[in-house]
Amino acid sequence: MEASMRFDRQAIPALFVAWLVLVGSATAFYAGVNYLSLHLQKESVPLRSPLATLPSGIGGWDRCSDDIILSEAMVEELGTNKYIDRAYAIDGEPVNGVLRVHLAYYTGIIDAVPHIPERCWAASGLSQTLPSSHYELELDTSNWNMDSGVINTDTGQEYPTVELEDPITGQVETVHMPIGSIKMRLTEFQDPAKPDLRMLGGYFFIANGRSASDAMSVRRAAFNMTDKYSYYCKVQISGTIEYDTNGRYRQSYLEQCEDLISELLPHIMRKLPDWPRLEAPEPSSDSTVSLWTEEQPIHPLLGT
């Protein structure tokens, strides 16, 4: 029995060769990663300014109530403390129509998608009345510059830009808009106790300077291995509208979304990281890097 358990010294060369192969493979792997400038782990990047500083009045929309402040437990469930939950009403009068804007910002490691209406509303006891679908928003882009000359390195497409004037200083700033059309994922729910009303929730994402309509698109955009940084922001617009049999209520909701998002999107992009600046080749000087040293924890992205 002892003889059968005895180590065969003739196996030492083979084990040594196997060890050399493993070490060599690991060395070659990391050398290749460095040579190709790949980033297997993403660095976080802070917002340029808090989401709560979005304008309280914009276009024909005005904030009509206090922003919702989530409890610590809800923030932990959300997966980030960089959020805003605000209601806007047409002309500030809820009777004219109200939409609730929920933004949540995530940066660093991409795990999963954050809370979305399909999960949250179903978990709260509401009933889904129609399957979720995608809808391409027809935004007012009349003030967009489509010939900025700034190219997105991942897609080769040109960033549109918008000129925004600071309401306090009057200084005009050029804001880069997201690459791609805005496709919103629309879902519809009903409270069994209120059959005459429909809760409509639409959402999309801005990920590394590009628009995305679902979780897979977010992962593709925000986890490109050639990008050093990674972020995405969920933009969710919800509304409760009186039901009608001809479907006009859905069209009314979508038209309101298009109007509000047309006004709000440039201001959202002004808060998010300026992606063309981040994806540009890094200079040899440390002066640019120091612009992104604001402390901000990396929050894993949680599902429900």
PDB file of C-alpha atoms in Angstrom:
ATOM      1  CA  MET A   1       0.000   0.000   0.000  1.00  0.00           C
ATOM      2  CA  GLU A   2       2.832   2.388   0.937  1.00  0.00           C
ATOM      3  CA  ALA A   3       4.651   1.572  -2.279  1.00  0.00           C
ATOM      4  CA  SER A   4       1.610   2.481  -4.376  1.00  0.00           C
ATOM      5  CA  MET A   5       1.343   5.894  -2.636  1.00  0.00           C
ATOM      6  CA  ARG A   6       5.032   6.721  -3.094  1.00  0.00           C
ATOM      7  CA  PHE A   7       5.719   9.780  -5.292  1.00  0.00           C
ATOM      8  CA  ASP A   8       7.281   8.935  -8.630  1.00  0.00           C
ATOM      9  CA  ARG A   9      10.300  11.203  -9.067  1.00  0.00           C
ATOM     10  CA  GLN A  10      10.126  10.681 -12.809  1.00  0.00           C
ATOM     11  CA  ALA A  11       7.002  12.886 -12.818  1.00  0.00           C
ATOM     12  CA  ILE A  12       8.950  15.936 -11.597  1.00  0.00           C
ATOM     13  CA  PRO A  13      10.090  17.076 -15.062  1.00  0.00           C
ATOM     14  CA  ALA A  14       6.530  16.808 -16.386  1.00  0.00           C
ATOM     15  CA  LEU A  15       5.168  18.846 -13.473  1.00  0.00           C
ATOM     16  CA  PHE A  16       7.865  21.456 -13.956  1.00  0.00           C
ATOM     17  CA  VAL A  17       7.026  21.752 -17.651  1.00  0.00           C
ATOM     18  CA  ALA A  18       3.318  22.120 -16.826  1.00  0.00           C
ATOM     19  CA  TRP A  19       4.149  24.858 -14.310  1.00  0.00           C
ATOM     20  CA  LEU A  20       6.256  26.683 -16.890  1.00  0.00           C
ATOM     21  CA  VAL A  21       3.387  26.486 -19.399  1.00  0.00           C
ATOM     22  CA  LEU A  22       0.930  27.967 -16.889  1.00  0.00           C
ATOM     23  CA  VAL A  23       3.287  30.782 -15.900  1.00  0.00           C
ATOM     24  CA  GLY A  24       4.128  31.492 -19.519  1.00  0.00           C
ATOM     25  CA  SER A  25       0.462  31.541 -20.524  1.00  0.00           C
ATOM     26  CA  ALA A  26      -0.439  33.942 -17.725  1.00  0.00           C
ATOM     27  CA  THR A  27       2.479  36.205 -18.584  1.00  0.00           C
ATOM     28  CA  ALA A  28       1.583  36.172 -22.272  1.00  0.00           C
ATOM     29  CA  PHE A  29      -2.080  36.866 -21.463  1.00  0.00           C
ATOM     30  CA  TYR A  30      -1.363  39.952 -19.377  1.00  0.00           C
ATOM     31  CA  ALA A  31       1.264  41.127 -21.829  1.00  0.00           C
ATOM     32  CA  GLY A  32      -1.320  40.869 -24.599  1.00  0.00           C
ATOM     33  CA  VAL A  33      -3.885  42.752 -22.522  1.00  0.00           C
ATOM     34  CA  ASN A  34      -1.401  45.559 -21.886  1.00  0.00           C
ATOM     35  CA  TYR A  35      -0.217  45.652 -25.497  1.00  0.00           C
ATOM     36  CA  LEU A  36      -3.775  45.917 -26.818  1.00  0.00           C
ATOM     37  CA  SER A  37      -4.728  48.465 -24.117  1.00  0.00           C
ATOM     38  CA  LEU A  38      -7.599  46.294 -22.908  1.00  0.00           C
ATOM     39  CA  HIS A  39      -9.346  46.980 -19.602  1.00  0.00           C
ATOM     40  CA  LEU A  40     -10.730  43.894 -17.870  1.00  0.00           C
ATOM     41  CA  GLN A  41     -11.814  45.986 -14.890  1.00  0.00           C
ATOM     42  CA  LYS A  42     -13.603  49.276 -15.356  1.00  0.00           C
ATOM     43  CA  GLU A  43     -12.887  52.448 -13.451  1.00  0.00           C
ATOM     44  CA  SER A  44     -15.738  54.528 -12.102  1.00  0.00           C
ATOM     45  CA  VAL A  45     -16.333  58.041 -13.359  1.00  0.00           C
ATOM     46  CA  PRO A  46     -18.385  60.627 -11.438  1.00  0.00           C
ATOM     47  CA  LEU A  47     -21.266  62.720 -12.624  1.00  0.00           C
ATOM     48  CA  ARG A  48     -20.298  66.223 -13.691  1.00  0.00           C
ATOM     49  CA  SER A  49     -22.979  67.597 -11.372  1.00  0.00           C
ATOM     50  CA  PRO A  50     -25.758  66.057  -9.244  1.00  0.00           C
ATOM     51  CA  LEU A  51     -28.898  64.818 -10.983  1.00  0.00           C
ATOM     52  CA  ALA A  52     -30.941  66.819  -8.474  1.00  0.00           C
ATOM     53  CA  THR A  53     -29.712  70.022 -10.153  1.00  0.00           C
ATOM     54  CA  LEU A  54     -31.756  69.321 -13.278  1.00  0.00           C
ATOM     55  CA  PRO A  55     -33.988  72.322 -14.081  1.00  0.00           C
ATOM     56  CA  SER A  56     -37.246  72.433 -12.137  1.00  0.00           C
ATOM     57  CA  GLY A  57     -38.878  74.129 -15.101  1.00  0.00           C
ATOM     58  CA  ILE A  58     -38.106  73.286 -18.707  1.00  0.00           C
ATOM     59  CA  GLY A  59     -40.056  74.022 -21.869  1.00  0.00           C
ATOM     60  CA  GLY A  60     -43.733  73.650 -21.040  1.00  0.00           C
ATOM     61  CA  TRP A  61     -43.034  71.446 -18.021  1.00  0.00           C
ATOM     62  CA  ASP A  62     -42.592  72.403 -14.366  1.00  0.00           C
ATOM     63  CA  ARG A  63     -41.903  70.399 -11.242  1.00  0.00           C
ATOM     64  CA  CYS A  64     -45.217  69.933  -9.470  1.00  0.00           C
ATOM     65  CA  SER A  65     -44.170  68.334  -6.172  1.00  0.00           C
ATOM     66  CA  ASP A  66     -41.158  67.683  -3.988  1.00  0.00           C
ATOM     67  CA  ASP A  67     -38.635  65.163  -5.276  1.00  0.00           C
ATOM     68  CA  ILE A  68     -39.014  61.713  -3.746  1.00  0.00           C
ATOM     69  CA  ILE A  69     -36.225  60.814  -1.321  1.00  0.00           C
ATOM     70  CA  LEU A  70     -35.751  57.061  -1.009  1.00  0.00           C
ATOM     71  CA  SER A  71     -35.112  55.363   2.314  1.00  0.00           C
ATOM     72  CA  GLU A  72     -31.716  53.804   2.989  1.00  0.00           C
ATOM     73  CA  ALA A  73     -33.179  50.354   2.384  1.00  0.00           C
ATOM     74  CA  MET A  74     -34.614  51.414  -0.968  1.00  0.00           C
ATOM     75  CA  VAL A  75     -31.334  53.051  -1.989  1.00  0.00           C
ATOM     76  CA  GLU A  76     -29.529  49.819  -1.168  1.00  0.00           C
ATOM     77  CA  GLU A  77     -32.072  47.909  -3.236  1.00  0.00           C
ATOM     78  CA  LEU A  78     -31.711  50.386  -6.095  1.00  0.00           C
ATOM     79  CA  GLY A  79     -27.967  49.863  -6.082  1.00  0.00           C
ATOM     80  CA  THR A  80     -26.915  53.516  -6.283  1.00  0.00           C
ATOM     81  CA  ASN A  81     -27.376  56.763  -4.384  1.00  0.00           C
ATOM     82  CA  LYS A  82     -27.000  58.787  -7.578  1.00  0.00           C
ATOM     83  CA  TYR A  83     -30.659  59.165  -8.547  1.00  0.00           C
ATOM     84  CA  ILE A  84     -33.532  61.592  -8.914  1.00  0.00           C
ATOM     85  CA  ASP A  85     -37.274  60.902  -8.758  1.00  0.00           C
ATOM     86  CA  ARG A  86     -39.232  63.983  -9.825  1.00  0.00           C
ATOM     87  CA  ALA A  87     -42.729  64.747 -11.145  1.00  0.00           C
ATOM     88  CA  TYR A  88     -43.183  67.275 -13.966  1.00  0.00           C
ATOM     89  CA  ALA A  89     -46.581  68.652 -14.988  1.00  0.00           C
ATOM     90  CA  ILE A  90     -47.592  70.545 -18.111  1.00  0.00           C
ATOM     91  CA  ASP A  91     -47.496  74.249 -17.141  1.00  0.00           C
ATOM     92  CA  GLY A  92     -46.993  73.051 -13.569  1.00  0.00           C
ATOM     93  CA  GLU A  93     -50.660  71.984 -13.360  1.00  0.00           C
ATOM     94  CA  PRO A  94     -51.153  68.252 -12.653  1.00  0.00           C
ATOM     95  CA  VAL A  95     -54.629  68.396 -14.210  1.00  0.00           C
ATOM     96  CA  ASN A  96     -52.939  69.041 -17.576  1.00  0.00           C
ATOM     97  CA  GLY A  97     -50.810  65.908 -17.393  1.00  0.00           C
ATOM     98  CA  VAL A  98     -48.074  64.581 -15.129  1.00  0.00           C
ATOM     99  CA  LEU A  99     -45.004  62.488 -15.899  1.00  0.00           C
ATOM    100  CA  ARG A 100     -42.640  61.134 -13.278  1.00  0.00           C
ATOM    101  CA  VAL A 101     -38.956  61.148 -14.210  1.00  0.00           C
ATOM    102  CA  HIS A 102     -36.682  58.624 -12.536  1.00  0.00           C
ATOM    103  CA  LEU A 103     -32.955  58.686 -13.299  1.00  0.00           C
ATOM    104  CA  ALA A 104     -30.419  56.309 -11.752  1.00  0.00           C
ATOM    105  CA  TYR A 105     -26.684  56.511 -12.436  1.00  0.00           C
ATOM    106  CA  TYR A 106     -24.266  53.574 -12.193  1.00  0.00           C
ATOM    107  CA  THR A 107     -20.546  53.385 -12.826  1.00  0.00           C
ATOM    108  CA  GLY A 108     -17.769  50.830 -12.623  1.00  0.00           C
ATOM    109  CA  ILE A 109     -18.531  47.117 -12.707  1.00  0.00           C
ATOM    110  CA  ILE A 110     -21.470  46.062 -14.884  1.00  0.00           C
ATOM    111  CA  ASP A 111     -23.355  43.153 -13.312  1.00  0.00           C
ATOM    112  CA  ALA A 112     -27.025  43.378 -14.207  1.00  0.00           C
ATOM    113  CA  VAL A 113     -29.746  45.877 -14.957  1.00  0.00           C
ATOM    114  CA  PRO A 114     -31.304  48.105 -12.273  1.00  0.00           C
ATOM    115  CA  HIS A 115     -34.961  48.229 -11.359  1.00  0.00           C
ATOM    116  CA  ILE A 116     -37.386  48.432 -14.259  1.00  0.00           C
ATOM    117  CA  PRO A 117     -41.207  48.734 -14.310  1.00  0.00           C
ATOM    118  CA  GLU A 118     -41.808  45.148 -15.464  1.00  0.00           C
ATOM    119  CA  ARG A 119     -40.238  43.842 -12.267  1.00  0.00           C
ATOM    120  CA  CYS A 120     -41.103  46.518  -9.741  1.00  0.00           C
ATOM    121  CA  TRP A 121     -44.772  46.962 -10.632  1.00  0.00           C
ATOM    122  CA  ALA A 122     -45.401  43.236 -10.878  1.00  0.00           C
ATOM    123  CA  ALA A 123     -43.796  42.757  -7.456  1.00  0.00           C
ATOM    124  CA  SER A 124     -46.100  45.425  -5.996  1.00  0.00           C
ATOM    125  CA  GLY A 125     -49.243  43.534  -7.043  1.00  0.00           C
ATOM    126  CA  LEU A 126     -50.093  45.315 -10.306  1.00  0.00           C
ATOM    127  CA  SER A 127     -51.154  43.373 -13.387  1.00  0.00           C
ATOM    128  CA  GLN A 128     -49.436  43.754 -16.747  1.00  0.00           C
ATOM    129  CA  THR A 129     -52.100  44.465 -19.380  1.00  0.00           C
ATOM    130  CA  LEU A 130     -49.982  44.441 -22.559  1.00  0.00           C
ATOM    131  CA  PRO A 131     -46.637  42.859 -23.497  1.00  0.00           C
ATOM    132  CA  SER A 132     -43.634  45.152 -23.317  1.00  0.00           C
ATOM    133  CA  SER A 133     -42.597  46.684 -26.622  1.00  0.00           C
ATOM    134  CA  HIS A 134     -40.049  49.121 -28.032  1.00  0.00           C
ATOM    135  CA  TYR A 135     -40.965  52.524 -29.377  1.00  0.00           C
ATOM    136  CA  GLU A 136     -38.597  54.896 -31.144  1.00  0.00           C
ATOM    137  CA  LEU A 137     -39.163  58.399 -29.846  1.00  0.00           C
ATOM    138  CA  GLU A 138     -39.528  61.215 -32.352  1.00  0.00           C
ATOM    139  CA  LEU A 139     -37.625  63.913 -30.517  1.00  0.00           C
ATOM    140  CA  ASP A 140     -37.398  67.538 -31.513  1.00  0.00           C
ATOM    141  CA  THR A 141     -33.814  67.790 -32.771  1.00  0.00           C
ATOM    142  CA  SER A 142     -34.224  71.113 -34.570  1.00  0.00           C
ATOM    143  CA  ASN A 143     -31.583  72.728 -32.336  1.00  0.00           C
ATOM    144  CA  TRP A 144     -29.121  69.835 -32.607  1.00  0.00           C
ATOM    145  CA  ASN A 145     -25.905  70.232 -34.578  1.00  0.00           C
ATOM    146  CA  MET A 146     -25.457  66.997 -36.533  1.00  0.00           C
ATOM    147  CA  ASP A 147     -22.043  68.003 -37.918  1.00  0.00           C
ATOM    148  CA  SER A 148     -19.952  68.366 -34.775  1.00  0.00           C
ATOM    149  CA  GLY A 149     -16.933  66.607 -36.241  1.00  0.00           C
ATOM    150  CA  VAL A 150     -16.499  64.619 -33.003  1.00  0.00           C
ATOM    151  CA  ILE A 151     -16.498  60.868 -33.678  1.00  0.00           C
ATOM    152  CA  ASN A 152     -17.451  58.059 -31.323  1.00  0.00           C
ATOM    153  CA  THR A 153     -14.520  55.635 -31.436  1.00  0.00           C
ATOM    154  CA  ASP A 154     -16.639  52.496 -30.935  1.00  0.00           C
ATOM    155  CA  THR A 155     -19.220  53.151 -33.652  1.00  0.00           C
ATOM    156  CA  GLY A 156     -17.512  55.620 -35.971  1.00  0.00           C
ATOM    157  CA  GLN A 157     -20.623  57.809 -35.769  1.00  0.00           C
ATOM    158  CA  GLU A 158     -20.603  61.553 -35.221  1.00  0.00           C
ATOM    159  CA  TYR A 159     -21.860  62.984 -31.942  1.00  0.00           C
ATOM    160  CA  PRO A 160     -24.726  65.476 -32.272  1.00  0.00           C
ATOM    161  CA  THR A 161     -24.287  68.537 -30.071  1.00  0.00           C
ATOM    162  CA  VAL A 162     -26.556  71.098 -28.424  1.00  0.00           C
ATOM    163  CA  GLU A 163     -25.684  74.571 -27.166  1.00  0.00           C
ATOM    164  CA  LEU A 164     -26.982  75.092 -23.611  1.00  0.00           C
ATOM    165  CA  GLU A 165     -26.951  78.413 -21.810  1.00  0.00           C
ATOM    166  CA  ASP A 166     -26.392  78.435 -18.079  1.00  0.00           C
ATOM    167  CA  PRO A 167     -29.464  80.133 -16.531  1.00  0.00           C
ATOM    168  CA  ILE A 168     -27.321  81.847 -13.874  1.00  0.00           C
ATOM    169  CA  THR A 169     -24.041  82.749 -15.566  1.00  0.00           C
ATOM    170  CA  GLY A 170     -25.354  82.986 -19.125  1.00  0.00           C
ATOM    171  CA  GLN A 171     -22.335  81.001 -20.295  1.00  0.00           C
ATOM    172  CA  VAL A 172     -23.017  78.801 -23.335  1.00  0.00           C
ATOM    173  CA  GLU A 173     -21.759  75.221 -23.203  1.00  0.00           C
ATOM    174  CA  THR A 174     -21.554  72.655 -25.993  1.00  0.00           C
ATOM    175  CA  VAL A 175     -23.133  69.390 -24.853  1.00  0.00           C
ATOM    176  CA  HIS A 176     -22.541  66.103 -26.669  1.00  0.00           C
ATOM    177  CA  MET A 177     -25.771  64.182 -27.231  1.00  0.00           C
ATOM    178  CA  PRO A 178     -25.928  60.368 -27.238  1.00  0.00           C
ATOM    179  CA  ILE A 179     -25.086  58.289 -30.285  1.00  0.00           C
ATOM    180  CA  GLY A 180     -28.107  56.502 -31.778  1.00  0.00           C
ATOM    181  CA  SER A 181     -31.849  57.013 -31.801  1.00  0.00           C
ATOM    182  CA  ILE A 182     -33.757  56.906 -28.509  1.00  0.00           C
ATOM    183  CA  LYS A 183     -35.744  53.670 -28.361  1.00  0.00           C
ATOM    184  CA  MET A 184     -37.871  53.410 -25.255  1.00  0.00           C
ATOM    185  CA  ARG A 185     -39.071  50.106 -23.856  1.00  0.00           C
ATOM    186  CA  LEU A 186     -42.736  50.609 -22.999  1.00  0.00           C
ATOM    187  CA  THR A 187     -44.729  48.567 -20.519  1.00  0.00           C
ATOM    188  CA  GLU A 188     -48.302  48.901 -19.257  1.00  0.00           C
ATOM    189  CA  PHE A 189     -49.815  47.861 -15.935  1.00  0.00           C
ATOM    190  CA  GLN A 190     -53.152  48.139 -14.162  1.00  0.00           C
ATOM    191  CA  ASP A 191     -54.144  48.340 -10.532  1.00  0.00           C
ATOM    192  CA  PRO A 192     -56.970  45.768 -10.136  1.00  0.00           C
ATOM    193  CA  ALA A 193     -58.672  48.222  -7.772  1.00  0.00           C
ATOM    194  CA  LYS A 194     -58.635  50.973 -10.456  1.00  0.00           C
ATOM    195  CA  PRO A 195     -59.571  49.334 -13.781  1.00  0.00           C
ATOM    196  CA  ASP A 196     -60.205  52.702 -15.487  1.00  0.00           C
ATOM    197  CA  LEU A 197     -56.554  53.742 -15.163  1.00  0.00           C
ATOM    198  CA  ARG A 198     -53.368  52.499 -16.792  1.00  0.00           C
ATOM    199  CA  MET A 199     -49.836  52.911 -15.482  1.00  0.00           C
ATOM    200  CA  LEU A 200     -47.416  53.381 -18.351  1.00  0.00           C
ATOM    201  CA  GLY A 201     -43.684  53.131 -17.865  1.00  0.00           C
ATOM    202  CA  GLY A 202     -41.060  53.692 -20.515  1.00  0.00           C
ATOM    203  CA  TYR A 203     -37.316  53.574 -20.094  1.00  0.00           C
ATOM    204  CA  PHE A 204     -34.044  53.656 -21.978  1.00  0.00           C
ATOM    205  CA  PHE A 205     -30.374  53.929 -21.064  1.00  0.00           C
ATOM    206  CA  ILE A 206     -27.420  56.147 -21.821  1.00  0.00           C
ATOM    207  CA  ALA A 207     -24.288  53.986 -21.664  1.00  0.00           C
ATOM    208  CA  ASN A 208     -20.818  55.349 -22.382  1.00  0.00           C
ATOM    209  CA  GLY A 209     -22.211  58.129 -24.553  1.00  0.00           C
ATOM    210  CA  ARG A 210     -24.576  55.875 -26.501  1.00  0.00           C
ATOM    211  CA  SER A 211     -28.305  55.181 -26.265  1.00  0.00           C
ATOM    212  CA  ALA A 212     -29.464  51.676 -25.365  1.00  0.00           C
ATOM    213  CA  SER A 213     -32.949  50.217 -25.098  1.00  0.00           C
ATOM    214  CA  ASP A 214     -32.341  47.023 -23.107  1.00  0.00           C
ATOM    215  CA  ALA A 215     -29.938  45.198 -20.817  1.00  0.00           C
ATOM    216  CA  MET A 216     -27.946  43.497 -23.574  1.00  0.00           C
ATOM    217  CA  SER A 217     -27.416  46.799 -25.364  1.00  0.00           C
ATOM    218  CA  VAL A 218     -26.198  48.309 -22.096  1.00  0.00           C
ATOM    219  CA  ARG A 219     -23.659  45.534 -21.620  1.00  0.00           C
ATOM    220  CA  ARG A 220     -22.398  45.879 -25.180  1.00  0.00           C
ATOM    221  CA  ALA A 221     -22.032  49.642 -24.890  1.00  0.00           C
ATOM    222  CA  ALA A 222     -20.748  49.902 -21.334  1.00  0.00           C
ATOM    223  CA  PHE A 223     -18.420  46.912 -21.199  1.00  0.00           C
ATOM    224  CA  ASN A 224     -16.248  47.403 -24.241  1.00  0.00           C
ATOM    225  CA  MET A 225     -12.831  46.108 -23.164  1.00  0.00           C
ATOM    226  CA  THR A 226     -11.045  48.965 -24.919  1.00  0.00           C
ATOM    227  CA  ASP A 227     -12.768  51.529 -22.671  1.00  0.00           C
ATOM    228  CA  LYS A 228     -11.054  52.420 -19.416  1.00  0.00           C
ATOM    229  CA  TYR A 229     -14.238  53.773 -17.810  1.00  0.00           C
ATOM    230  CA  SER A 230     -17.792  52.529 -17.725  1.00  0.00           C
ATOM    231  CA  TYR A 231     -21.117  54.090 -16.776  1.00  0.00           C
ATOM    232  CA  TYR A 232     -24.762  54.020 -17.611  1.00  0.00           C
ATOM    233  CA  CYS A 233     -27.841  55.977 -16.633  1.00  0.00           C
ATOM    234  CA  LYS A 234     -31.368  54.645 -16.651  1.00  0.00           C
ATOM    235  CA  VAL A 235     -33.958  57.184 -17.825  1.00  0.00           C
ATOM    236  CA  GLN A 236     -37.486  56.163 -16.860  1.00  0.00           C
ATOM    237  CA  ILE A 237     -40.675  58.109 -17.557  1.00  0.00           C
ATOM    238  CA  SER A 238     -43.901  56.961 -15.890  1.00  0.00           C
ATOM    239  CA  GLY A 239     -47.454  58.207 -16.058  1.00  0.00           C
ATOM    240  CA  THR A 240     -50.952  57.234 -14.964  1.00  0.00           C
ATOM    241  CA  ILE A 241     -53.552  57.890 -17.656  1.00  0.00           C
ATOM    242  CA  GLU A 242     -57.268  57.220 -18.002  1.00  0.00           C
ATOM    243  CA  TYR A 243     -57.934  54.147 -20.129  1.00  0.00           C
ATOM    244  CA  ASP A 244     -59.860  54.231 -23.402  1.00  0.00           C
ATOM    245  CA  THR A 245     -60.651  51.419 -25.817  1.00  0.00           C
ATOM    246  CA  ASN A 246     -59.168  53.042 -28.934  1.00  0.00           C
ATOM    247  CA  GLY A 247     -55.637  53.217 -27.539  1.00  0.00           C
ATOM    248  CA  ARG A 248     -55.493  56.998 -27.572  1.00  0.00           C
ATOM    249  CA  TYR A 249     -54.243  56.991 -23.978  1.00  0.00           C
ATOM    250  CA  ARG A 250     -51.007  55.303 -25.067  1.00  0.00           C
ATOM    251  CA  GLN A 251     -50.470  57.786 -27.875  1.00  0.00           C
ATOM    252  CA  SER A 252     -51.096  60.660 -25.487  1.00  0.00           C
ATOM    253  CA  TYR A 253     -48.500  59.278 -23.077  1.00  0.00           C
ATOM    254  CA  LEU A 254     -45.917  58.818 -25.855  1.00  0.00           C
ATOM    255  CA  GLU A 255     -46.463  62.340 -27.184  1.00  0.00           C
ATOM    256  CA  GLN A 256     -45.953  63.736 -23.695  1.00  0.00           C
ATOM    257  CA  CYS A 257     -42.779  61.655 -23.305  1.00  0.00           C
ATOM    258  CA  GLU A 258     -41.413  62.947 -26.603  1.00  0.00           C
ATOM    259  CA  ASP A 259     -42.090  66.531 -25.584  1.00  0.00           C
ATOM    260  CA  LEU A 260     -40.554  66.215 -22.120  1.00  0.00           C
ATOM    261  CA  ILE A 261     -37.513  64.167 -23.179  1.00  0.00           C
ATOM    262  CA  SER A 262     -36.800  66.547 -26.069  1.00  0.00           C
ATOM    263  CA  GLU A 263     -36.431  69.316 -23.499  1.00  0.00           C
ATOM    264  CA  LEU A 264     -34.781  67.289 -20.741  1.00  0.00           C
ATOM    265  CA  LEU A 265     -32.239  65.119 -22.583  1.00  0.00           C
ATOM    266  CA  PRO A 266     -29.650  67.868 -23.240  1.00  0.00           C
ATOM    267  CA  HIS A 267     -29.689  68.724 -19.525  1.00  0.00           C
ATOM    268  CA  ILE A 268     -29.281  65.045 -18.604  1.00  0.00           C
ATOM    269  CA  MET A 269     -26.284  64.752 -20.922  1.00  0.00           C
ATOM    270  CA  ARG A 270     -24.835  67.839 -19.281  1.00  0.00           C
ATOM    271  CA  LYS A 271     -24.840  65.990 -15.946  1.00  0.00           C
ATOM    272  CA  LEU A 272     -23.392  62.726 -17.270  1.00  0.00           C
ATOM    273  CA  PRO A 273     -19.685  62.270 -18.016  1.00  0.00           C
ATOM    274  CA  ASP A 274     -18.555  63.891 -21.264  1.00  0.00           C
ATOM    275  CA  TRP A 275     -17.750  60.635 -23.041  1.00  0.00           C
ATOM    276  CA  PRO A 276     -15.862  62.067 -26.057  1.00  0.00           C
ATOM    277  CA  ARG A 277     -13.425  63.556 -23.574  1.00  0.00           C
ATOM    278  CA  LEU A 278     -12.985  60.254 -21.735  1.00  0.00           C
ATOM    279  CA  GLU A 279     -12.523  58.105 -24.825  1.00  0.00           C
ATOM    280  CA  ALA A 280      -9.915  60.462 -26.291  1.00  0.00           C
ATOM    281  CA  PRO A 281      -6.280  59.276 -26.084  1.00  0.00           C
ATOM    282  CA  GLU A 282      -4.814  60.072 -22.683  1.00  0.00           C
ATOM    283  CA  PRO A 283      -2.165  62.802 -22.677  1.00  0.00           C
ATOM    284  CA  SER A 284       1.237  62.217 -21.129  1.00  0.00           C
ATOM    285  CA  SER A 285       0.530  64.931 -18.550  1.00  0.00           C
ATOM    286  CA  ASP A 286      -1.436  64.120 -15.395  1.00  0.00           C
ATOM    287  CA  SER A 287      -3.415  67.370 -15.650  1.00  0.00           C
ATOM    288  CA  THR A 288      -6.430  65.838 -17.391  1.00  0.00           C
ATOM    289  CA  VAL A 289      -6.586  62.776 -15.161  1.00  0.00           C
ATOM    290  CA  SER A 290      -6.935  64.977 -12.079  1.00  0.00           C
ATOM    291  CA  LEU A 291     -10.286  66.246 -13.377  1.00  0.00           C
ATOM    292  CA  TRP A 292     -11.885  62.888 -12.555  1.00  0.00           C
ATOM    293  CA  THR A 293     -10.792  62.368  -8.962  1.00  0.00           C
ATOM    294  CA  GLU A 294     -14.115  63.071  -7.238  1.00  0.00           C
ATOM    295  CA  GLU A 295     -14.749  60.345  -4.698  1.00  0.00           C
ATOM    296  CA  GLN A 296     -17.627  58.134  -5.696  1.00  0.00           C
ATOM    297  CA  PRO A 297     -18.251  54.533  -4.632  1.00  0.00           C
ATOM    298  CA  ILE A 298     -18.757  51.880  -7.266  1.00  0.00           C
ATOM    299  CA  HIS A 299     -22.216  50.407  -6.828  1.00  0.00           C
ATOM    300  CA  PRO A 300     -22.903  46.960  -8.290  1.00  0.00           C
ATOM    301  CA  LEU A 301     -26.025  47.032 -10.447  1.00  0.00           C
ATOM    302  CA  LEU A 302     -28.776  45.096  -8.772  1.00  0.00           C
ATOM    303  CA  GLY A 303     -31.853  43.416 -10.194  1.00  0.00           C
ATOM    304  CA  THR A 304     -35.032  42.743  -8.276  1.00  0.00           C
TER     305      THR A 304
END
